[in-house]
Short mmCIF file of C-alpha atoms in Angstrom, two decimals:
data_model
loop_
_atom_site.label_atom_id
_atom_site.label_comp_id
_atom_site.label_asym_id
_atom_site.label_seq_id
_atom_site.Cartn_x
_atom_site.Cartn_y
_atom_site.Cartn_z
CA MET A 875 178.75 14.53 135.44
CA ALA A 876 175.47 16.33 135.40
CA GLY A 877 173.99 17.18 132.07
CA ASN A 878 170.00 18.37 131.55
CA GLY A 879 168.99 16.07 134.47
CA ASN A 880 170.37 13.06 132.92
CA GLU A 881 173.97 11.36 133.96
CA SER A 882 175.87 8.58 132.49
CA THR A 883 179.46 7.22 132.58
CA GLY A 884 182.05 8.25 130.15
CA GLY A 885 180.41 11.59 129.38
CA ASP A 886 177.64 10.24 127.23
CA PHE A 887 174.13 11.11 126.98
CA SER A 888 171.72 8.53 126.95
CA PHE A 889 168.06 8.39 126.61
CA SER A 890 165.32 5.57 126.82
CA ALA A 891 162.67 5.30 124.08
CA ALA A 892 159.95 6.59 126.60
CA ALA A 893 162.03 9.81 127.25
CA ALA A 894 162.51 10.62 123.61
CA ARG A 895 158.92 10.23 123.18
CA ASP A 896 158.58 12.71 126.08
CA ALA A 897 161.43 15.02 125.09
CA LEU A 898 159.16 17.28 122.42
CA PRO A 899 155.30 18.14 123.02
CA ARG A 900 153.05 16.74 121.06
CA ILE A 901 151.96 18.82 118.07
CA THR A 902 148.31 19.56 118.42
CA THR A 903 145.52 20.81 116.22
CA GLU A 904 142.25 22.52 116.86
CA LYS A 905 139.61 20.33 118.61
CA GLY A 906 137.28 18.89 116.11
CA GLY A 907 139.62 19.17 113.23
CA LYS A 908 139.23 16.92 110.04
CA SER A 909 142.71 15.46 110.41
CA PRO A 910 142.53 11.35 110.45
CA GLY A 911 142.78 10.14 113.65
CA PRO A 912 142.47 11.99 117.50
CA ALA A 913 141.46 15.58 116.92
CA ASP A 914 143.92 16.86 119.26
CA VAL A 915 146.80 15.42 117.49
CA CYS A 916 148.39 15.92 113.95
CA GLN A 917 149.03 12.95 111.44
CA ASP A 918 150.19 12.56 108.07
CA ASP A 919 147.54 12.71 105.15
CA ILE A 920 146.12 9.23 104.39
CA ALA A 921 145.96 8.97 100.69
CA PRO A 922 144.94 5.69 98.55
CA ARG A 923 147.95 3.19 97.53
CA VAL A 924 149.10 3.91 94.19
CA ASN A 925 149.37 0.41 92.35
CA PHE A 926 152.78 -0.40 91.22
CA GLN A 927 155.45 -2.60 92.55
CA THR A 928 158.60 -1.10 90.67
CA ILE A 929 160.26 2.04 89.94
CA ASP A 930 159.62 1.58 86.05
CA GLU A 931 156.11 0.88 86.98
CA LEU A 932 155.75 4.46 88.36
CA HIS A 933 157.48 6.32 85.40
CA SER A 934 154.72 3.93 83.02
CA LEU A 935 151.85 6.43 85.05
CA GLN A 936 154.14 9.46 84.17
CA LYS A 937 152.43 9.47 81.00
CA LYS A 938 148.98 9.72 79.16
CA ARG A 939 147.50 9.41 75.73
CA SER A 940 146.32 12.83 74.52
CA ALA A 941 145.62 14.11 70.62
CA PRO A 942 147.90 16.42 69.55
CA THR A 943 147.33 20.35 69.04
CA THR A 944 147.64 21.91 65.83
CA PRO A 945 146.31 25.05 63.75
CA LEU A 946 143.09 24.85 63.26
CA ARG A 947 141.56 25.69 59.74
CA ASP A 948 138.62 27.93 60.69
CA GLY A 949 141.21 31.03 61.39
CA SER A 950 142.55 30.09 65.02
CA ALA A 951 145.28 28.45 66.23
CA SER A 952 145.14 26.15 69.38
CA GLY A 953 148.29 25.90 71.85
CA VAL A 954 151.78 24.97 71.09
CA SER A 955 152.08 23.69 67.54
CA GLY A 956 152.74 19.55 67.60
CA THR A 957 151.74 16.76 65.47
CA SER A 958 151.18 13.62 66.42
CA GLY A 959 153.59 11.46 68.20
CA PRO A 960 153.67 7.55 68.88
CA THR A 961 150.11 7.63 70.15
CA THR A 962 148.60 9.35 67.46
CA PRO A 963 145.07 7.49 66.42
CA VAL A 964 146.58 6.57 62.79
CA SER A 965 146.46 2.84 61.90
CA SER A 966 149.90 1.29 62.59
CA GLU A 967 149.79 -1.24 60.36
CA THR A 968 148.80 1.16 57.11
CA MET A 969 151.31 3.58 58.08
CA LEU A 970 153.91 1.05 58.63
CA GLN A 971 153.22 -0.73 55.35
CA SER A 972 153.25 2.92 53.23
CA VAL A 973 156.53 3.55 54.91
CA SER A 974 157.63 0.27 54.16
CA ALA A 975 156.57 0.57 50.65
CA SER A 976 158.79 4.22 50.51
CA LEU A 977 161.61 2.61 52.06
CA ALA A 978 161.98 -0.56 49.72
CA SER A 979 164.93 -1.03 48.08
CA LEU A 980 164.87 -1.04 44.13
CA THR A 981 167.00 -4.59 44.21
CA ARG A 982 165.06 -6.41 46.96
CA GLU A 983 161.13 -7.98 46.66
CA THR A 984 159.80 -6.14 49.79
CA GLY A 985 160.53 -3.26 51.85
CA PRO A 986 162.05 -3.37 54.99
CA LYS A 987 160.37 -4.93 57.98
CA LEU A 988 159.28 -2.04 60.16
CA ILE A 989 158.11 -1.31 63.84
CA ARG A 990 156.54 1.85 65.12
CA GLY A 991 158.37 3.41 68.13
CA ASP A 992 161.56 4.17 70.08
CA PRO A 993 164.16 1.15 70.16
CA THR A 994 165.14 1.74 73.25
CA SER A 995 161.49 2.15 75.10
CA ALA A 996 160.35 -1.06 76.73
CA ALA A 997 156.63 -0.52 75.62
CA LYS A 998 154.94 -2.80 73.49
CA VAL A 999 155.16 -1.56 69.53
CA ALA A 1000 153.16 -2.34 66.36
CA HIS A 1001 155.20 -3.91 63.57
CA VAL A 1002 154.02 -4.55 60.20
CA PRO A 1003 153.42 -8.14 59.22
CA VAL A 1004 155.79 -9.93 57.12
CA THR A 1005 154.69 -12.97 55.25
CA PRO A 1006 158.45 -14.28 53.92
CA THR A 1007 158.53 -15.23 49.98
CA SER A 1008 161.24 -17.62 50.67
CA LEU A 1009 164.25 -18.78 53.05
CA PRO A 1010 166.76 -16.35 53.90
CA ALA A 1011 169.54 -16.89 51.23
CA ALA A 1012 173.29 -16.93 51.51
CA ASP A 1013 173.33 -13.17 49.98
CA VAL A 1014 170.85 -11.71 52.16
CA SER A 1015 172.20 -8.77 54.11
CA ASP A 1016 171.99 -8.05 57.86
CA SER A 1017 169.85 -4.66 57.08
CA GLY A 1018 167.12 -7.67 55.44
CA LEU A 1019 166.90 -9.67 58.63
CA LYS A 1020 166.43 -6.81 61.35
CA PHE A 1021 163.81 -4.43 62.23
CA THR A 1022 163.84 -0.77 61.56
CA HIS A 1023 162.32 1.56 64.48
CA ILE A 1024 159.55 4.29 62.75
CA LEU A 1025 159.52 7.54 65.03
CA HIS A 1026 156.50 8.69 63.17
CA ASN A 1027 155.43 12.40 63.16
CA LEU A 1028 156.86 12.99 66.68
CA SER A 1029 156.11 16.10 68.71
CA PRO A 1030 158.49 18.48 69.38
CA ALA A 1031 158.68 17.52 72.99
CA GLU A 1032 159.96 13.89 71.95
CA LEU A 1033 162.06 15.25 69.43
CA TYR A 1034 164.04 17.33 71.97
CA GLU A 1035 164.26 14.28 73.69
CA GLN A 1036 165.45 12.24 71.02
CA ALA A 1037 167.92 15.04 69.81
CA ILE A 1038 169.48 15.77 73.63
CA LYS A 1039 169.92 11.91 74.24
CA PHE A 1040 171.14 10.92 70.83
CA GLU A 1041 172.69 13.81 68.61
CA LYS A 1042 176.20 15.23 69.65
CA GLY A 1043 176.02 19.36 69.38
CA SER A 1044 172.42 19.73 70.71
CA PHE A 1045 171.31 22.09 73.27
CA VAL A 1046 168.32 23.95 74.90
CA THR A 1047 168.81 27.30 75.19
CA SER A 1048 167.76 29.76 77.65
CA THR A 1049 164.42 30.61 75.63
CA GLY A 1050 163.66 27.00 75.25
CA ALA A 1051 164.88 26.70 71.68
CA LEU A 1052 167.03 23.67 70.58
CA ALA A 1053 170.07 24.71 69.12
CA THR A 1054 171.80 22.57 66.71
CA LEU A 1055 174.73 21.78 64.07
CA SER A 1056 174.43 21.38 60.79
CA GLY A 1057 177.51 19.88 60.07
CA ALA A 1058 180.59 20.88 57.81
CA LYS A 1059 177.95 22.36 55.71
CA THR A 1060 176.60 25.42 57.07
CA GLY A 1061 174.36 26.47 54.15
CA ARG A 1062 172.86 24.74 50.62
CA SER A 1063 175.05 23.17 48.23
CA PRO A 1064 173.82 24.27 44.77
CA LYS A 1065 176.41 22.99 42.16
CA ASP A 1066 175.93 19.65 44.00
CA LYS A 1067 172.44 19.59 43.08
CA ARG A 1068 171.06 17.68 40.11
CA VAL A 1069 167.74 17.01 38.51
CA VAL A 1070 166.94 13.80 36.49
CA LYS A 1071 166.81 14.95 32.47
CA ASP A 1072 163.89 12.44 31.15
CA ASP A 1073 161.93 12.55 28.24
CA THR A 1074 159.33 14.60 29.89
CA THR A 1075 161.72 17.07 31.96
CA GLU A 1076 164.18 17.28 28.62
CA ALA A 1077 160.99 19.41 27.38
CA GLU A 1078 159.46 20.80 30.24
CA LEU A 1079 162.82 22.61 32.21
CA TRP A 1080 165.20 25.09 31.62
CA TRP A 1081 168.70 23.47 30.78
CA GLY A 1082 172.17 24.56 29.60
CA LYS A 1083 174.14 27.44 30.21
CA GLY A 1084 172.77 29.36 33.16
CA SER A 1085 170.36 27.36 34.30
CA PRO A 1086 170.17 26.24 37.99
CA ASN A 1087 169.32 23.07 36.84
CA ILE A 1088 172.43 20.54 36.51
CA GLU A 1089 171.17 17.47 35.00
CA MET A 1090 171.62 13.67 35.80
CA ASP A 1091 170.62 10.68 34.41
CA GLU A 1092 167.82 7.96 35.95
CA LYS A 1093 170.16 5.34 36.46
CA THR A 1094 172.67 7.52 38.59
CA PHE A 1095 169.75 8.59 40.69
CA LEU A 1096 168.86 5.23 41.42
CA VAL A 1097 171.89 4.40 42.48
CA ASN A 1098 172.26 7.37 45.24
CA ARG A 1099 168.75 6.18 45.72
CA GLU A 1100 169.61 2.92 46.63
CA ARG A 1101 172.76 4.32 48.34
CA ALA A 1102 170.11 5.85 50.94
CA VAL A 1103 168.18 3.79 51.25
CA ASP A 1104 169.81 1.36 52.13
CA TYR A 1105 171.83 3.67 54.92
CA LEU A 1106 168.25 4.71 56.23
CA ASN A 1107 167.35 0.85 56.70
CA SER A 1108 170.38 -0.42 58.27
CA LEU A 1109 169.97 2.14 61.33
CA ASP A 1110 167.93 0.90 64.47
CA LYS A 1111 165.67 3.86 63.77
CA VAL A 1112 164.64 6.63 61.17
CA PHE A 1113 162.07 9.76 61.91
CA VAL A 1114 159.29 10.06 59.06
CA ASN A 1115 157.35 13.05 59.05
CA ASP A 1116 154.16 13.27 56.59
CA GLN A 1117 152.79 16.23 56.50
CA TYR A 1118 151.37 18.94 53.44
CA LEU A 1119 152.35 21.93 51.48
CA ASN A 1120 150.07 24.53 50.33
CA TRP A 1121 147.38 25.94 52.63
CA ASP A 1122 145.00 26.02 49.62
CA PRO A 1123 143.22 23.00 50.54
CA GLU A 1124 142.20 22.07 46.58
CA ASN A 1125 145.99 22.35 45.91
CA ARG A 1126 147.98 20.80 48.51
CA ILE A 1127 150.60 18.45 48.44
CA LYS A 1128 151.34 15.15 50.54
CA VAL A 1129 154.88 15.13 51.19
CA ARG A 1130 156.99 12.23 53.01
CA ILE A 1131 160.39 13.12 54.91
CA VAL A 1132 162.39 9.98 55.71
CA SER A 1133 165.49 11.04 58.23
CA ALA A 1134 168.46 10.04 60.63
CA ARG A 1135 168.20 13.03 62.37
CA ALA A 1136 165.77 14.29 64.91
CA TYR A 1137 167.03 17.65 64.28
CA HIS A 1138 165.61 17.40 60.58
CA SER A 1139 162.60 15.91 61.39
CA LEU A 1140 161.59 18.96 64.11
CA PHE A 1141 162.71 21.13 61.34
CA MET A 1142 160.15 19.92 58.64
CA HIS A 1143 157.90 19.44 61.34
CA ASN A 1144 158.08 23.17 61.87
CA MET A 1145 158.36 24.28 58.05
CA CYS A 1146 155.60 21.75 56.77
CA ILE A 1147 152.17 21.93 57.48
CA ARG A 1148 151.18 20.13 60.35
CA PRO A 1149 148.48 17.93 60.05
CA THR A 1150 145.29 17.36 62.16
CA PRO A 1151 144.96 13.87 63.56
CA GLU A 1152 142.09 12.95 61.20
CA GLU A 1153 144.21 14.00 57.99
CA LEU A 1154 147.11 11.95 59.48
CA GLU A 1155 145.17 8.78 59.79
CA ASN A 1156 143.78 9.35 55.93
CA PHE A 1157 146.93 10.14 54.79
CA GLY A 1158 147.77 7.81 52.33
CA THR A 1159 150.35 7.41 49.71
CA PRO A 1160 152.63 10.98 49.79
CA ASP A 1161 152.95 12.79 46.28
CA PHE A 1162 156.74 13.26 46.87
CA THR A 1163 159.26 11.55 49.23
CA ILE A 1164 162.75 12.95 50.70
CA TYR A 1165 165.53 10.45 51.90
CA ASN A 1166 167.58 12.37 53.97
CA ALA A 1167 170.50 10.27 54.33
CA GLY A 1168 172.99 13.59 54.83
CA LYS A 1169 175.27 11.64 57.56
CA PHE A 1170 176.21 9.45 54.89
CA PRO A 1171 178.53 10.59 51.78
CA CYS A 1172 177.60 10.09 48.18
CA ASN A 1173 179.94 7.50 46.33
CA ARG A 1174 182.08 9.99 44.31
CA PHE A 1175 183.09 7.26 41.85
CA THR A 1176 179.23 7.94 40.59
CA HIS A 1177 178.82 9.51 37.41
CA TYR A 1178 178.12 13.01 37.85
CA MET A 1179 179.01 13.23 41.62
CA THR A 1180 181.54 16.33 41.76
CA SER A 1181 181.81 15.95 45.80
CA SER A 1182 180.99 13.86 48.70
CA THR A 1183 177.36 16.05 48.76
CA SER A 1184 174.99 15.15 45.98
CA VAL A 1185 170.90 16.60 46.36
CA ASP A 1186 169.13 14.70 43.71
CA ILE A 1187 165.45 15.51 42.18
CA ASN A 1188 163.87 13.00 40.24
CA LEU A 1189 160.47 14.74 39.01
CA GLY A 1190 159.37 11.26 37.61
CA ARG A 1191 159.28 9.07 40.80
CA ARG A 1192 158.39 12.56 42.95
CA GLU A 1193 161.51 11.60 45.42
CA MET A 1194 164.04 13.61 46.07
CA VAL A 1195 168.00 12.03 47.68
CA ILE A 1196 170.49 13.84 49.64
CA LEU A 1197 173.61 12.25 50.44
CA GLY A 1198 176.87 14.23 51.85
CA THR A 1199 174.91 17.09 53.67
CA GLN A 1200 173.25 17.78 57.10
CA TYR A 1201 172.05 21.30 56.03
CA ALA A 1202 168.22 21.19 56.66
CA GLY A 1203 167.85 23.93 54.15
CA GLU A 1204 168.37 21.56 51.43
CA MET A 1205 164.73 19.68 52.18
CA LYS A 1206 162.98 23.29 52.30
CA LYS A 1207 164.65 24.43 48.83
CA GLY A 1208 164.11 21.21 47.53
CA LEU A 1209 160.12 21.02 48.04
CA PHE A 1210 160.17 24.43 46.92
CA GLY A 1211 161.71 23.61 43.67
CA VAL A 1212 159.19 20.83 43.24
CA MET A 1213 156.33 23.18 43.61
CA HIS A 1214 157.83 25.53 41.13
CA TYR A 1215 157.48 22.26 38.87
CA LEU A 1216 153.74 21.22 39.75
CA MET A 1217 152.16 24.35 40.77
CA PRO A 1218 152.35 26.23 36.96
CA LYS A 1219 150.86 22.96 35.65
CA ARG A 1220 147.85 23.64 37.51
CA LYS A 1221 147.87 27.30 36.22
CA ILE A 1222 149.20 28.27 39.45
CA LEU A 1223 152.08 30.68 39.75
CA SER A 1224 154.63 29.50 42.64
CA LEU A 1225 156.45 32.52 44.20
CA HIS A 1226 159.79 33.19 46.47
CA SER A 1227 158.40 35.79 48.28
CA GLY A 1228 156.67 37.34 51.84
CA CYS A 1229 153.40 38.27 51.97
CA ASN A 1230 151.18 40.20 54.53
CA MET A 1231 148.01 41.55 54.92
CA GLY A 1232 146.56 44.68 56.35
CA LYS A 1233 143.64 45.10 58.50
CA ASP A 1234 141.42 46.00 55.24
CA GLY A 1235 142.38 42.94 53.59
CA ASP A 1236 144.75 44.26 51.49
CA VAL A 1237 147.32 41.89 50.63
CA ALA A 1238 151.39 42.57 49.95
CA LEU A 1239 153.90 40.53 48.02
CA PHE A 1240 157.47 40.81 49.11
CA PHE A 1241 159.87 39.28 46.16
CA GLY A 1242 164.01 39.16 46.74
CA LEU A 1243 166.72 36.74 46.91
CA SER A 1244 167.88 35.43 49.98
CA GLY A 1245 169.00 38.26 52.84
CA THR A 1246 167.17 41.33 51.01
CA GLY A 1247 164.30 41.57 53.80
CA LYS A 1248 161.41 39.30 52.95
CA THR A 1249 160.97 37.63 56.20
CA THR A 1250 161.55 40.85 58.33
CA LEU A 1251 159.26 43.13 56.19
CA SER A 1252 156.24 40.61 56.32
CA THR A 1253 156.58 39.85 60.18
CA ASP A 1254 155.17 43.58 60.39
CA HIS A 1255 153.21 43.58 63.91
CA ASN A 1256 150.72 46.05 62.46
CA ARG A 1257 149.39 43.45 59.57
CA TYR A 1258 148.58 39.90 59.39
CA LEU A 1259 151.21 37.54 58.64
CA ILE A 1260 150.56 34.77 55.63
CA GLY A 1261 154.02 33.72 55.22
CA ASP A 1262 157.63 34.96 54.62
CA ASP A 1263 159.19 32.74 51.91
CA GLU A 1264 157.03 30.96 49.63
CA HIS A 1265 153.66 31.20 48.02
CA CYS A 1266 151.36 30.31 45.10
CA TRP A 1267 149.05 32.63 43.32
CA SER A 1268 145.91 31.18 41.68
CA GLU A 1269 142.76 32.59 40.54
CA ALA A 1270 141.37 32.34 44.37
CA GLY A 1271 144.30 34.48 45.57
CA VAL A 1272 147.38 33.74 47.31
CA SER A 1273 148.21 31.16 49.84
CA ASN A 1274 151.23 30.01 51.91
CA ILE A 1275 153.49 26.86 51.05
CA GLU A 1276 154.96 26.48 54.19
CA GLY A 1277 153.83 25.96 57.70
CA GLY A 1278 156.84 27.87 59.28
CA CYS A 1279 159.52 30.77 58.84
CA TYR A 1280 162.98 30.28 58.17
CA ALA A 1281 164.28 33.52 59.66
CA LYS A 1282 168.31 34.53 59.53
CA CYS A 1283 169.37 35.26 63.15
CA ILE A 1284 172.63 37.10 62.37
CA ASP A 1285 172.37 40.42 64.25
CA LEU A 1286 169.10 39.80 65.50
CA SER A 1287 168.02 41.93 68.05
CA ARG A 1288 164.80 42.45 69.76
CA ASP A 1289 164.21 46.03 69.49
CA LYS A 1290 164.62 45.51 65.64
CA GLU A 1291 162.43 42.20 65.01
CA PRO A 1292 160.39 41.81 68.54
CA ASP A 1293 158.36 39.14 66.97
CA ILE A 1294 160.92 36.99 65.52
CA TRP A 1295 162.80 37.18 68.79
CA ASN A 1296 160.34 36.43 70.58
CA ALA A 1297 159.24 33.26 68.49
CA ILE A 1298 162.57 31.72 69.42
CA LYS A 1299 161.15 29.49 72.22
CA PHE A 1300 160.56 25.93 72.75
CA GLY A 1301 159.73 24.20 69.41
CA THR A 1302 162.29 26.35 67.54
CA VAL A 1303 165.35 25.10 65.69
CA LEU A 1304 168.17 27.48 65.74
CA GLU A 1305 171.19 26.40 63.24
CA ASN A 1306 174.71 26.80 64.25
CA VAL A 1307 174.14 29.51 66.62
CA VAL A 1308 176.96 30.38 69.22
CA PHE A 1309 175.81 30.69 73.24
CA ASP A 1310 177.08 31.26 76.54
CA GLU A 1311 178.23 27.94 77.70
CA HIS A 1312 176.55 28.51 81.46
CA THR A 1313 173.78 30.44 80.72
CA ARG A 1314 172.79 29.39 77.44
CA GLU A 1315 171.89 32.72 76.37
CA VAL A 1316 172.76 32.98 72.42
CA ASP A 1317 174.90 35.84 70.89
CA TYR A 1318 173.19 36.37 67.46
CA THR A 1319 176.34 38.69 66.42
CA ASP A 1320 178.46 35.51 66.66
CA LYS A 1321 179.82 34.55 63.85
CA SER A 1322 182.13 31.94 64.63
CA VAL A 1323 180.27 29.04 63.05
CA THR A 1324 178.66 30.72 60.22
CA GLU A 1325 177.15 33.95 59.41
CA ASN A 1326 173.86 31.73 58.18
CA THR A 1327 172.77 31.44 61.54
CA ARG A 1328 168.85 30.35 61.41
CA ALA A 1329 165.90 29.71 63.06
CA ALA A 1330 163.31 27.61 61.98
CA TYR A 1331 159.43 27.80 64.04
CA PRO A 1332 156.15 27.21 63.19
CA ILE A 1333 154.14 29.97 61.86
CA GLU A 1334 151.75 30.36 64.41
CA TYR A 1335 154.65 31.43 66.66
CA ILE A 1336 154.29 34.73 65.60
CA PRO A 1337 150.96 36.21 67.27
CA ASN A 1338 149.50 38.17 64.24
CA SER A 1339 150.00 35.20 62.04
CA LYS A 1340 146.75 34.58 59.66
CA ILE A 1341 145.52 30.75 60.03
CA PRO A 1342 145.04 29.33 57.64
CA CYS A 1343 147.88 30.84 55.54
CA VAL A 1344 145.66 32.30 52.75
CA GLY A 1345 144.26 35.51 51.45
CA PRO A 1346 142.70 37.61 48.50
CA HIS A 1347 144.70 39.07 45.65
CA PRO A 1348 147.45 41.29 45.99
CA LYS A 1349 147.17 45.04 46.03
CA ASN A 1350 150.62 45.77 46.06
CA VAL A 1351 153.85 44.25 44.69
CA ILE A 1352 156.95 45.23 46.35
CA LEU A 1353 160.34 43.99 44.67
CA LEU A 1354 163.49 43.87 47.20
CA ALA A 1355 167.21 44.20 46.58
CA CYS A 1356 170.67 44.50 48.75
CA ASP A 1357 172.12 47.62 47.01
CA ALA A 1358 175.56 48.02 47.93
CA PHE A 1359 176.72 50.21 45.07
CA GLY A 1360 174.06 53.07 45.47
CA VAL A 1361 172.55 52.18 41.74
CA LEU A 1362 168.90 51.96 42.93
CA PRO A 1363 167.07 54.84 44.57
CA PRO A 1364 165.76 54.13 47.99
CA ILE A 1365 161.98 53.72 46.77
CA SER A 1366 160.44 53.86 42.90
CA LYS A 1367 157.14 53.03 41.39
CA LEU A 1368 157.46 50.64 38.59
CA ASN A 1369 155.08 50.22 35.30
CA LEU A 1370 154.74 46.72 34.03
CA ALA A 1371 157.45 47.04 31.68
CA GLN A 1372 160.27 48.22 34.43
CA THR A 1373 158.22 45.71 36.84
CA MET A 1374 159.20 42.32 34.56
CA TYR A 1375 162.73 43.84 33.90
CA HIS A 1376 163.61 43.63 37.64
CA PHE A 1377 161.51 40.64 38.27
CA ILE A 1378 163.64 38.38 35.59
CA SER A 1379 166.91 40.17 36.49
CA GLY A 1380 166.60 39.36 40.01
CA TYR A 1381 169.17 42.46 41.08
CA THR A 1382 171.24 41.85 44.42
CA ALA A 1383 174.51 42.21 45.99
CA LEU A 1384 176.26 39.62 47.82
CA VAL A 1385 177.02 41.28 50.97
CA SER A 1386 175.54 41.00 54.39
CA PRO A 1387 172.35 41.67 54.87
CA GLY A 1388 172.89 43.84 57.88
CA LEU A 1389 175.37 45.87 56.28
CA VAL A 1390 173.23 47.46 53.60
CA ARG A 1391 170.29 49.32 53.59
CA PHE A 1392 166.64 47.84 51.48
CA GLY A 1393 166.23 49.11 48.02
CA PHE A 1394 162.40 49.12 47.66
CA LEU A 1395 160.84 48.73 43.67
CA VAL A 1396 157.07 49.10 44.38
CA ILE A 1397 154.31 49.27 41.89
CA ASP A 1398 150.54 49.42 43.08
CA SER A 1399 147.97 47.57 41.43
#
């Protein structure tokens, strides 16, 4: 049988190597070309050999050291906000010793042994030098013999990786935001919040009927603190954020947040003020520390406990302990409560308000309870955003306490709130939202998990944010209310006495903010 000029038995075709080479014409190039080898034959590019022996070594070349970006303090912002990851030029030994002191047990002589870096990484990591005071005794627990890995001020990308790998319920949405769940608690637990009543706070805080301050004693706080610290020390890794509160450099507060979840670390990365590498290197001892052991319940047999949730603040020790709730808003509001205590001591008024500034420098404050429209109205694309929720008012003017915004997402739309819509991108935390299983597009009208869906993003995600977030004295003060009963007129201009009355009463309706109109109470200074 003949075929293509070749014949073989059994109907098969066979080619010699030489015939195979001659079967196709050579690929030629122009004479005098720059191809390596003969000018008339096309050959592969010749590149210098990469010096690696294994695929792991190749992967090690994938990452390089770089300084993180952060909002600049000269009125501009650089790139996507990010803080220092494991390669930050902060002294590892100094930082680890400081964190070890923060995590020290009250019943043991030294803090935990710490290592900086991800326990799943093969890279060499620094560890805090430990000089044992004595040989391990029979009653030493396993946690006292192990190292705990510290993931210190990770960047959003690193925190995404941690959340996706190790935290169930973490997903990347179609816009790049990190969608996550806060567990059984989808809002704050005010009845489970306690403040230590000691000799100082007994005289300085409002106690008793009608007060939001529910008391606990020092001993009970220390019991809960020990439970939280022991839980955190038992983990293979914990996340540590060293950040600031208050954009006023003369009155800023250094805060440290120790948490078990990447979601919580990213949330606080967005909501607090992110330090520059130089500021982080000189951070030192924090002014206030949060121990977020929210994945672990409190002991209900402990005095003052009424549920498995307990959020405790000790103003004397400058510490906050969270047990039994993973809702991230507890950290934000806990720090705000601390600022309400610390700032008036400096003759600075701390305010639950939104704030923006016109192009002529006129500042407006928006007061109101949750859901009354502070974030929406302060994020006006015709004005500069100073902040959406927490501010200080001093003799120098106003300053934002936070480094980010915490926007309600229920019924969010691009048309009604375009700046907030566009801020939900890579780096943003989306709490308890529902999204399409395939496209990962979020349905902001879906209340299946909770009506209190939220987005936490750095303030520079709003294009017209004012960095640094400070401004002159306000010209207008606007008091907001959700009035479901039609008691208030749409807008009113108040005198001083009326303003004081409405400010103190804090009138609003306990209904969905999307279902009622805003009531405006305005004064002009």
